[in-house]
Coordinates of N, CA and C and ligand atoms in Angstrom, one line a residue:
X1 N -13.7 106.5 148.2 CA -13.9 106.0 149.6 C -15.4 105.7 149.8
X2 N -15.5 104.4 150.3 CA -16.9 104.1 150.8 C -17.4 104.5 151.7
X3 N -19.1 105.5 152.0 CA -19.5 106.0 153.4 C -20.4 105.4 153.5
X4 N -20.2 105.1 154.9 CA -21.8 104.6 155.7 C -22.2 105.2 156.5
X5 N -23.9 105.0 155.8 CA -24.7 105.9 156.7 C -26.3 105.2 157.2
X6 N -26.1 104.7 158.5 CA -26.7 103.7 159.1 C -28.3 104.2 159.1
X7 N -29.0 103.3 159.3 CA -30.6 104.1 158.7 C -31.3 104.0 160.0
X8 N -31.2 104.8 161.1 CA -32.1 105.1 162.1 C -33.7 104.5 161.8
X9 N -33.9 104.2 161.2 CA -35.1 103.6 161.5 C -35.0 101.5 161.9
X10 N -34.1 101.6 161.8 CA -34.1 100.4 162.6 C -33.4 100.4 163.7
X11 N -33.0 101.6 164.4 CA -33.0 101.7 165.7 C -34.0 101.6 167.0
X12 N -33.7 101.6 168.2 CA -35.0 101.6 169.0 C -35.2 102.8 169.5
X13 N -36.8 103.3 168.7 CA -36.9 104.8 169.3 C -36.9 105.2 170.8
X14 N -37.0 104.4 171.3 CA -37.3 104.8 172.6 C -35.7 105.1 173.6
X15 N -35.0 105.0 172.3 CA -33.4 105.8 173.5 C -32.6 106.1 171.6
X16 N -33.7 106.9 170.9 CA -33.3 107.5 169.3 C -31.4 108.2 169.7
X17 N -31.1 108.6 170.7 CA -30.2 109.9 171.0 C -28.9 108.6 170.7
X18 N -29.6 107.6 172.1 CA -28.2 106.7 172.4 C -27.8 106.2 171.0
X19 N -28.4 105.6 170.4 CA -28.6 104.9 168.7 C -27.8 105.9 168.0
X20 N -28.3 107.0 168.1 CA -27.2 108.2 166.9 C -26.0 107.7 167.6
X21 N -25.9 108.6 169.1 CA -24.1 108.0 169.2 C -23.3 107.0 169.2
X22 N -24.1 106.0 169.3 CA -23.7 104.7 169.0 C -22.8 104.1 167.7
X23 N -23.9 105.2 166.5 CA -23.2 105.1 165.4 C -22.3 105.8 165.3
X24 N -22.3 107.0 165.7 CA -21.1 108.1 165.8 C -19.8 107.1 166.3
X25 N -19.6 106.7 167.7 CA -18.7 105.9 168.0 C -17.8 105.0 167.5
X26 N -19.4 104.4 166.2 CA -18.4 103.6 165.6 C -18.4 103.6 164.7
X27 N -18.0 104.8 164.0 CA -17.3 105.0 162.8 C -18.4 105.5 162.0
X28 N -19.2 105.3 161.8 CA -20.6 105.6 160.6 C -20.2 107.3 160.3
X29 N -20.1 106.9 158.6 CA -19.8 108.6 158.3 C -20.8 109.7 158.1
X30 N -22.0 108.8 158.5 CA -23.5 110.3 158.3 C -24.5 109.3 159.4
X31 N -25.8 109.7 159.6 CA -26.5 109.3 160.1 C -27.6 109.6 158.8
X32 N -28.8 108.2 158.7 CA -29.6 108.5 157.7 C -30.6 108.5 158.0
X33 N -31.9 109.2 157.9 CA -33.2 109.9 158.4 C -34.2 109.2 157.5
X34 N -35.2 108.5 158.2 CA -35.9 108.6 156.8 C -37.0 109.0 157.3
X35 N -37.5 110.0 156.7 CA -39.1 110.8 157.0 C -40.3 110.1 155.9
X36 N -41.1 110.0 156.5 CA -42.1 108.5 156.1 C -43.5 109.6 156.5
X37 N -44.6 110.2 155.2 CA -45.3 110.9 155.3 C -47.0 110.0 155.4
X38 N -46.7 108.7 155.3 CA -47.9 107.8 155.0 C -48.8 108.4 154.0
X39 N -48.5 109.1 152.9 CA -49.0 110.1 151.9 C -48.0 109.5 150.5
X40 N -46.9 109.6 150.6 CA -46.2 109.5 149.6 C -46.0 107.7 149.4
X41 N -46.0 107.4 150.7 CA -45.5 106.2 151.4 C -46.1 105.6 152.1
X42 N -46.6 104.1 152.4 CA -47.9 103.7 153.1 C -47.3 103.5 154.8
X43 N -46.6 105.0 155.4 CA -45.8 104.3 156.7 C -45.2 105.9 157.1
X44 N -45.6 106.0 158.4 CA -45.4 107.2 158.8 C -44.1 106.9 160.5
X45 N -43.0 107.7 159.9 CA -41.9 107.8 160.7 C -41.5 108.9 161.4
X46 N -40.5 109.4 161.1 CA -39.9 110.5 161.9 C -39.7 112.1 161.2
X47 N -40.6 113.2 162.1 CA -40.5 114.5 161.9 C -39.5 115.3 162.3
X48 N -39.9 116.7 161.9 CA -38.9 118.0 161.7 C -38.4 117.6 163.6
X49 N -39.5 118.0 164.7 CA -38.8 117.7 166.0 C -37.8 116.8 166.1
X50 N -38.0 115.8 165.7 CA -36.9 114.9 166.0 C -36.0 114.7 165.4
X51 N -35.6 115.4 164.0 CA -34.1 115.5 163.8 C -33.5 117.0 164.7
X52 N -34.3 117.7 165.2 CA -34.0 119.0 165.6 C -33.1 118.4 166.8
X53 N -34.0 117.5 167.8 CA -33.8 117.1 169.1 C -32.5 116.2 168.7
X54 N -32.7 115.4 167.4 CA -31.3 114.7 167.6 C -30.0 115.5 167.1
X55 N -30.1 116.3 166.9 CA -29.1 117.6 166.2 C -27.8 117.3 167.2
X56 N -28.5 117.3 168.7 CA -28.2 117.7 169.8 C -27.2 116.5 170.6
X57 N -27.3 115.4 169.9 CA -26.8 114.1 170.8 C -25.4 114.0 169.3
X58 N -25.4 114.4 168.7 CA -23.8 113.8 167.6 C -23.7 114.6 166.5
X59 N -22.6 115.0 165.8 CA -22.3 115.9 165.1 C -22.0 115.4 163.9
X60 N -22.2 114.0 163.6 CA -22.0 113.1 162.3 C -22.9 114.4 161.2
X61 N -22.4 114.2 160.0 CA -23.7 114.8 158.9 C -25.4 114.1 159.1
X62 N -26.4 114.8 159.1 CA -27.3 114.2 158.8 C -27.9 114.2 157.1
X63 N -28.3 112.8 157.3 CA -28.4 112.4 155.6 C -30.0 112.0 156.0
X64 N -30.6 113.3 155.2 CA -32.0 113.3 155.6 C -33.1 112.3 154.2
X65 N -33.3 111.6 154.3 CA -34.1 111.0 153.0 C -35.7 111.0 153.6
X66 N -36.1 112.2 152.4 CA -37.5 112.5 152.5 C -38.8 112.1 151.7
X67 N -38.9 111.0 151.9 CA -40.4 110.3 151.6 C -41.8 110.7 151.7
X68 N -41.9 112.0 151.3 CA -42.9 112.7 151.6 C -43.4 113.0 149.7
X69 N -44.7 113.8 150.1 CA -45.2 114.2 148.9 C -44.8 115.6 149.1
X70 N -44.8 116.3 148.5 CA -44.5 118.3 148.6 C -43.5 118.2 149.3
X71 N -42.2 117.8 149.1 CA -41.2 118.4 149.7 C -40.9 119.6 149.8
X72 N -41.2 120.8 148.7 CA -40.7 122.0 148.5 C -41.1 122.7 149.8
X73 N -42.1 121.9 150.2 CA -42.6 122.9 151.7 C -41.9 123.1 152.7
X74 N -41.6 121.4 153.1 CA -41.2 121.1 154.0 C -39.2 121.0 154.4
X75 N -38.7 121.4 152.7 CA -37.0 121.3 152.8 C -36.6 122.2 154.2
X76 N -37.5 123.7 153.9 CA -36.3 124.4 155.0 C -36.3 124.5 156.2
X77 N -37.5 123.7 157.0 CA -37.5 123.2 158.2 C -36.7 122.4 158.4
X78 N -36.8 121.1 157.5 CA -35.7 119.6 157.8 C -33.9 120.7 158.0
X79 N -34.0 121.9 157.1 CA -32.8 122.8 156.7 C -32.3 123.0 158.5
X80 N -33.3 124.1 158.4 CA -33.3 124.6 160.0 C -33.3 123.8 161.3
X81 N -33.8 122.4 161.3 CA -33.5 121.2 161.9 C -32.3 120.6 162.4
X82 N -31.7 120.8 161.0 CA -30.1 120.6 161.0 C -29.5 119.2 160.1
X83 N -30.7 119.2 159.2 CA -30.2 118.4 157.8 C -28.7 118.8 156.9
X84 N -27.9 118.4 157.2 CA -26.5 118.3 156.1 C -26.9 118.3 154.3
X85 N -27.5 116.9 154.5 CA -27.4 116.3 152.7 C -29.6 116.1 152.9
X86 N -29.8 116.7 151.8 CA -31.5 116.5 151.6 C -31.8 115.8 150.5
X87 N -32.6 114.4 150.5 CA -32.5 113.9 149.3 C -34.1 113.4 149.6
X88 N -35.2 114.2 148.8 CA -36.2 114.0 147.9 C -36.1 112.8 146.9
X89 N -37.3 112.7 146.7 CA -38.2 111.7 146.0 C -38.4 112.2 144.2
X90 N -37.6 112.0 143.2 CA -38.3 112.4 141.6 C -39.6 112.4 141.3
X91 N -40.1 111.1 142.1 CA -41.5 111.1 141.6 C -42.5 111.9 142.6
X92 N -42.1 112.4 143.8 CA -43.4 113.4 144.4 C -44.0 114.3 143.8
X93 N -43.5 114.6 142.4 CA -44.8 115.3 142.1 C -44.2 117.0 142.5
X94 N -42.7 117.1 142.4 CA -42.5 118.7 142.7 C -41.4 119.2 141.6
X95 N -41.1 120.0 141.7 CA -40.4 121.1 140.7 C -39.0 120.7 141.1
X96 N -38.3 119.7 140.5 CA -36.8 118.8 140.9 C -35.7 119.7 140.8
X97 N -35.5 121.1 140.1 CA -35.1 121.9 140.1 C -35.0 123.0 141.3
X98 N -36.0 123.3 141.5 CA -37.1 124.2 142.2 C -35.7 124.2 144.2
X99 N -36.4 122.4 143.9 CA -36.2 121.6 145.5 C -34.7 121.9 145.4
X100 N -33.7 121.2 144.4 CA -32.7 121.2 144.4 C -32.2 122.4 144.5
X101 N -32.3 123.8 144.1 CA -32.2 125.1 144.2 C -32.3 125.6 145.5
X102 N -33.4 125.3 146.9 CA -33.9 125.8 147.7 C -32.6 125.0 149.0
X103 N -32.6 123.5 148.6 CA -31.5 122.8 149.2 C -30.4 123.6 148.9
X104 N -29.7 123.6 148.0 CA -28.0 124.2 147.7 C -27.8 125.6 147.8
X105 N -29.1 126.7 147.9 CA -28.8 128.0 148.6 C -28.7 128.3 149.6
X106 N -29.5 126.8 150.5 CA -28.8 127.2 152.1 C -27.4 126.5 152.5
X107 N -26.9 126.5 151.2 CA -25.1 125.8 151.8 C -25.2 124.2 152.3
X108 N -26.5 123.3 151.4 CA -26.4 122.2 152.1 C -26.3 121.3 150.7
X109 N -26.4 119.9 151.2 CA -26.2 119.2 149.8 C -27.4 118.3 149.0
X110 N -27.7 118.4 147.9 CA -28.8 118.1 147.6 C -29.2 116.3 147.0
X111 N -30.0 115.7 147.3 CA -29.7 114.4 146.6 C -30.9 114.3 145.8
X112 N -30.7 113.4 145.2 CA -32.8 113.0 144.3 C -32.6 111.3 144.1
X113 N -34.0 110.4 144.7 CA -34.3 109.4 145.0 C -35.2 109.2 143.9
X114 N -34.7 108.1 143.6 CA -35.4 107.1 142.4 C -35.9 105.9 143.1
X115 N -37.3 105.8 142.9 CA -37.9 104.6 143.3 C -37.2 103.2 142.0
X116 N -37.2 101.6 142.7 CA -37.1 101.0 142.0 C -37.3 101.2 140.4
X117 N -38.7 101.6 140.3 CA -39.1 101.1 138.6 C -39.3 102.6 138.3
X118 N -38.2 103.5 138.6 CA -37.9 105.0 137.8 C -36.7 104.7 137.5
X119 N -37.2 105.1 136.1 CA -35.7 105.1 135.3 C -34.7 106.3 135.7
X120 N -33.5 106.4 135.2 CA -31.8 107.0 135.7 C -32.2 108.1 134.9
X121 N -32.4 108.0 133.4 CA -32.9 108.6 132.3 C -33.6 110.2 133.1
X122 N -34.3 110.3 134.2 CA -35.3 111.2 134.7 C -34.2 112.2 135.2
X123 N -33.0 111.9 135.2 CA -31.4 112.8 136.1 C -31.0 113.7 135.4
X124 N -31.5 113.1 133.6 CA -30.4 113.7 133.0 C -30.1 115.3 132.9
X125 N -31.1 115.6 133.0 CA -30.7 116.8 132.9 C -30.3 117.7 134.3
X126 N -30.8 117.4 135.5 CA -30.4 117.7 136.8 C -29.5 117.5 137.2
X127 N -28.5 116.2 136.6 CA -27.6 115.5 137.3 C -26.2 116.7 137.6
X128 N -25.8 117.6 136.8 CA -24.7 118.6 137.1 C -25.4 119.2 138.0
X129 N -26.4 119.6 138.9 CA -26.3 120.0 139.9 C -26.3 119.2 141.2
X130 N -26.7 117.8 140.8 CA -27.3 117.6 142.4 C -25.7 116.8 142.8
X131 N -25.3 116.4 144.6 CA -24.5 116.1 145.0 C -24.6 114.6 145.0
X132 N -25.8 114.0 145.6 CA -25.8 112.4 145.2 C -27.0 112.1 144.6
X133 N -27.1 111.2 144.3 CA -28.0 110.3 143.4 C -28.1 108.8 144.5
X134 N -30.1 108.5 144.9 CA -29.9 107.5 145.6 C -30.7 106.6 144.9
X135 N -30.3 105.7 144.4 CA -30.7 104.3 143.9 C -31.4 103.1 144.6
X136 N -32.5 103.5 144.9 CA -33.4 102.6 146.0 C -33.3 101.2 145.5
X137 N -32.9 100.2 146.6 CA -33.0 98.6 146.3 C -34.0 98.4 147.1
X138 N -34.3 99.0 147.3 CA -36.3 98.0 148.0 C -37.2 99.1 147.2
X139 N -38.7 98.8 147.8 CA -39.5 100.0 147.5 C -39.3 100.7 148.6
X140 N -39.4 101.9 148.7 CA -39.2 102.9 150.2 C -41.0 102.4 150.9
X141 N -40.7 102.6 152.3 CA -41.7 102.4 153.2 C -41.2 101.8 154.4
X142 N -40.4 101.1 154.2 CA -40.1 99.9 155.2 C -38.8 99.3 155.2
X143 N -38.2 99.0 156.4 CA -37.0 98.3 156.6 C -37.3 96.8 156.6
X144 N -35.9 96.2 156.3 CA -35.9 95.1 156.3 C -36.6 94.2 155.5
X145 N -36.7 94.8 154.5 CA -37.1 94.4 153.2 C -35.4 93.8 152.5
X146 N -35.7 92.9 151.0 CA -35.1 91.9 150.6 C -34.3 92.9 149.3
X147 N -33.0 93.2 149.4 CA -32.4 94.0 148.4 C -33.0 93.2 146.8
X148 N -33.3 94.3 145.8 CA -33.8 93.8 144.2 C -32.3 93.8 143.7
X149 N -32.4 92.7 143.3 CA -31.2 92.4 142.4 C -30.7 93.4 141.1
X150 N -32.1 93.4 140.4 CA -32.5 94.3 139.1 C -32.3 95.9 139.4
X151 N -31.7 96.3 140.6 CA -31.6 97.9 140.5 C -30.1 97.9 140.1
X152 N -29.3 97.1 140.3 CA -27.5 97.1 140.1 C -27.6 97.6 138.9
X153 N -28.1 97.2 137.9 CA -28.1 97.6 136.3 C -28.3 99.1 136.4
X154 N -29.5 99.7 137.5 CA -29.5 101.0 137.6 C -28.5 101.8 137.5
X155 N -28.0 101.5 139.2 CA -26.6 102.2 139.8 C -25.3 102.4 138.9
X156 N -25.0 100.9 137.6 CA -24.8 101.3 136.8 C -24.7 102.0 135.9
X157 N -25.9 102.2 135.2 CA -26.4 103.3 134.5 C -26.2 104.7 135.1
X158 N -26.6 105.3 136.3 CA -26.0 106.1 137.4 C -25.0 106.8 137.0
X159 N -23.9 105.5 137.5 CA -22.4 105.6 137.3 C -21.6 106.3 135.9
X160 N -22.1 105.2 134.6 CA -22.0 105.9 133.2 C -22.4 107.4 133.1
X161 N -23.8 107.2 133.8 CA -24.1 108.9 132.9 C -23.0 110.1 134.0
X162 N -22.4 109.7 135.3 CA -22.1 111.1 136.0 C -20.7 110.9 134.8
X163 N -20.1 109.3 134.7 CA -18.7 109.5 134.6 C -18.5 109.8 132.8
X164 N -19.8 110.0 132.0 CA -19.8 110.7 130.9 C -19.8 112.1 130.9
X165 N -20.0 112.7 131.9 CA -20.4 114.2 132.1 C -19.4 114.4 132.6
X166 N -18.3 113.8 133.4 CA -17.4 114.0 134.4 C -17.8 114.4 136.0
X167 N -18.4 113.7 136.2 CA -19.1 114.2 137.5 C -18.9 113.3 138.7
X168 N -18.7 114.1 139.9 CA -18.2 113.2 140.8 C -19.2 113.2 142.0
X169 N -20.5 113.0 141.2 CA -21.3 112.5 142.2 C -21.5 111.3 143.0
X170 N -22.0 111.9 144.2 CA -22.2 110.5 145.3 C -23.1 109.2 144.8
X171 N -23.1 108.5 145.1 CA -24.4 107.1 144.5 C -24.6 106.3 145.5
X172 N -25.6 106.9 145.9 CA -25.6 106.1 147.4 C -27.1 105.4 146.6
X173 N -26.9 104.3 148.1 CA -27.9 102.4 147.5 C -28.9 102.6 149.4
X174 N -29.7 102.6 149.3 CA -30.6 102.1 150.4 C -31.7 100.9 150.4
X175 N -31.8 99.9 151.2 CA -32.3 99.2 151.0 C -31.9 97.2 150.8
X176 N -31.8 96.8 152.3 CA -30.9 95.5 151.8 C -29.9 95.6 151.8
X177 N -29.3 95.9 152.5 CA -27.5 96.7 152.2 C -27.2 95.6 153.2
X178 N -26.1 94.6 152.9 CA -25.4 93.6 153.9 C -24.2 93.3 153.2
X179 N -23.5 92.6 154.1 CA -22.1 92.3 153.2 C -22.2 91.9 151.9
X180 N -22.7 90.8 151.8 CA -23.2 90.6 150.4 C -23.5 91.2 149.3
X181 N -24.9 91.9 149.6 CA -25.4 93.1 148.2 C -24.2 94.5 148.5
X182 N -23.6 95.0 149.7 CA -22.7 95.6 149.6 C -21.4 95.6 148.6
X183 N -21.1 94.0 148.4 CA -19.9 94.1 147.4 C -20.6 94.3 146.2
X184 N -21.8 93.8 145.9 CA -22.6 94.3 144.5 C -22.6 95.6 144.4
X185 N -23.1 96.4 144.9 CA -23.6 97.3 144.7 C -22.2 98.7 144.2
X186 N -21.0 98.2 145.2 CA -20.0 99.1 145.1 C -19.6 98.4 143.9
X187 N -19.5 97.3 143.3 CA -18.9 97.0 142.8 C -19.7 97.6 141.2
X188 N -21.3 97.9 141.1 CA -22.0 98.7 140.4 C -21.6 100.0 140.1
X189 N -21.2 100.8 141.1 CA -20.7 102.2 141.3 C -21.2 102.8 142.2
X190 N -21.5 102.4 143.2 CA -22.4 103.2 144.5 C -21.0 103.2 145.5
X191 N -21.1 104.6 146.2 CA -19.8 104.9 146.7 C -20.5 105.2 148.6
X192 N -21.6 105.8 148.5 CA -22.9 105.4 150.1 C -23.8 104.7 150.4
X193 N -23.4 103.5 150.9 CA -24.3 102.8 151.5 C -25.3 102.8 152.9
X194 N -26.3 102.8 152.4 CA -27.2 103.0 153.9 C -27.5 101.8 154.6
X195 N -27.5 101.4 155.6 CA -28.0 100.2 156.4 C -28.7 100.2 157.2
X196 N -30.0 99.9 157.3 CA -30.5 99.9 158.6 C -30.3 98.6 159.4
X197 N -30.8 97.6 159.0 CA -31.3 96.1 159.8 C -30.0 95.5 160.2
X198 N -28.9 95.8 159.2 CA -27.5 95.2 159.3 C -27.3 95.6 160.4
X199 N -26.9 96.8 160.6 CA -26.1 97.9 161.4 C -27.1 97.6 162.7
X200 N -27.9 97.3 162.9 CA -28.4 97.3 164.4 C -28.9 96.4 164.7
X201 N -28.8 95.3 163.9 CA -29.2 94.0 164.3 C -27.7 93.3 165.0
X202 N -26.9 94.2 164.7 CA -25.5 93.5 165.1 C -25.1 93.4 166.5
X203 N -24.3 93.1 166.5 CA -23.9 92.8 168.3 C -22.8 93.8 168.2
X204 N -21.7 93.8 167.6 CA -21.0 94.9 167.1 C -21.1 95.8 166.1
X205 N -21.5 97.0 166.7 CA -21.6 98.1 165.6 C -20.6 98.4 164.5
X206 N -19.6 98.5 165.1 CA -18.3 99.1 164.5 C -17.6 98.0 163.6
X207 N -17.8 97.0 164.0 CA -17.3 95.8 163.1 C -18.4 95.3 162.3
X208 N -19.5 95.6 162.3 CA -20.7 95.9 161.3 C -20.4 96.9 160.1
X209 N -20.6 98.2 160.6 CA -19.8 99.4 159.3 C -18.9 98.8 158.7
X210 N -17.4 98.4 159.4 CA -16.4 98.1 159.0 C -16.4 97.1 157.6
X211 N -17.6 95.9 157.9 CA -17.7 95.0 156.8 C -18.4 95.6 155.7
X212 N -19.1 96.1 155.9 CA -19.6 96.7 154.6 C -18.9 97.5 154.0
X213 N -17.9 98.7 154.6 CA -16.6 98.9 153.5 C -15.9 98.3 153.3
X214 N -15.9 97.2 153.6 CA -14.8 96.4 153.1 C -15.0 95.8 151.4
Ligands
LIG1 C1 -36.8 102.3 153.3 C2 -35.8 103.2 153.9 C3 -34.5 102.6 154.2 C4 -34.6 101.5 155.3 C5 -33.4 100.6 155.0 O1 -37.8 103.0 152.8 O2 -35.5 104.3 153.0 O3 -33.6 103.6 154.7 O4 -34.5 101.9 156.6 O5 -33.5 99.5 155.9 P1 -32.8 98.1 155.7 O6 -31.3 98.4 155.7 O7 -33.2 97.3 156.9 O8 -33.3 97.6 154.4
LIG2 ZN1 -33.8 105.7 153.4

């Protein structure tokens, strides 16, 4: 089954609550966070307060994607905030095990994010533990950027190494997600799609989600 999980950051902050339930309403199966440290990333977004505060307006999973440098610090706050799924950066520069360990002992689910030009190769040995795998089609920093064609081969690759191991991990795609790169991408092996620009550029929400599982 295909999930969507709409990317709050192309929402308008200034009514963040209405925007979560908006997507709740219509159908979206997670909400997606993206925390932007201007450290890791040239672009500073949304903190620990404000997933706490939005905890409070919809009960969708939150799908926390953390753009930061030192995640290991900052996991069990996002935890205590009321993050669902935590999905770190491979390349920040932290103990991939360590993070993923600190995530799945508080009963939550762990992901690990590959920039465009990081190889699939960097999973292999993690991949039996972690719950999804996210295969970035832009560079992270910014919405509304132009999906890379050249990551499909990734998600591919992705796909082969869980379904060699037998693994029934998630493969979620962020970045450029529209009807279009949506049938690519699933059709690669990515089973969660993120959307930002789509999903809220739309006049209908719900018939926005709707097209991208299709
Ligand atoms: C980029 C973020 C994405 C972004 C996607 O660094 O991780 O989640 O919001 O936005 P669109 O769907 O507009 O490319
Ligand atoms: Zn994201």
């Amino acid at each position: 089954m295909i999930k969507i999980s709409p990317s709050i950051l192309a929402s308008d902050f200034s009514k963040l609550g209405a925007e979560a339930e908006k997507c709740e309403k219509a159908g979206a199966d997670m909400l997606h966070i993206d925390v932007m440290d201007g450290h890791f990333v040239p672009n500073i977004t949304i903190g620990i307060p404000v997933v706490k505060s939005l905890r409070k307006c919809v009960s969708i999973p939150f799908d926390v994607h953390l753009m930061i440098s030192n995640p290991e610090k900052y996991i069990p706050d996002f935890i205590s905030a009321g993050a669902d799924i935590i999905t770190f950066h491979a390349e920040a520069d932290c103990d991939i095990k360590k993070c993923i360990k600190l995530i799945k002992s508080a009963g939550k689910k762990a992901g690990v994010s590959l920039k465009p030009a990081t190889s699939a190769s960097v999973l292999t040995d993690v991949l039996p533990e972690l719950d999804m795998v996210l295969v970035m089609t832009v560079e992270p920093g910014f919405g509304g950027q132009s999906f890379m064609e050249a990551q499909l081969e990734k998600i591919s690759e992705v796909k082969a190494l869980c379904s060699k191991l037998s693994l029934s991990t998630d493969i979620q795609v962020d970045g450029g997600i529209n009807t279009e790169t949506a049938k690519k991408v699933i059709e690669a092996g990515a089973n969660v799609l993120v959307a930002g620009s789509f999903v809220f550029n739309a006049q209908d929400t719900r018939a926005a989600i709707e097209s991208l599982r299709q």
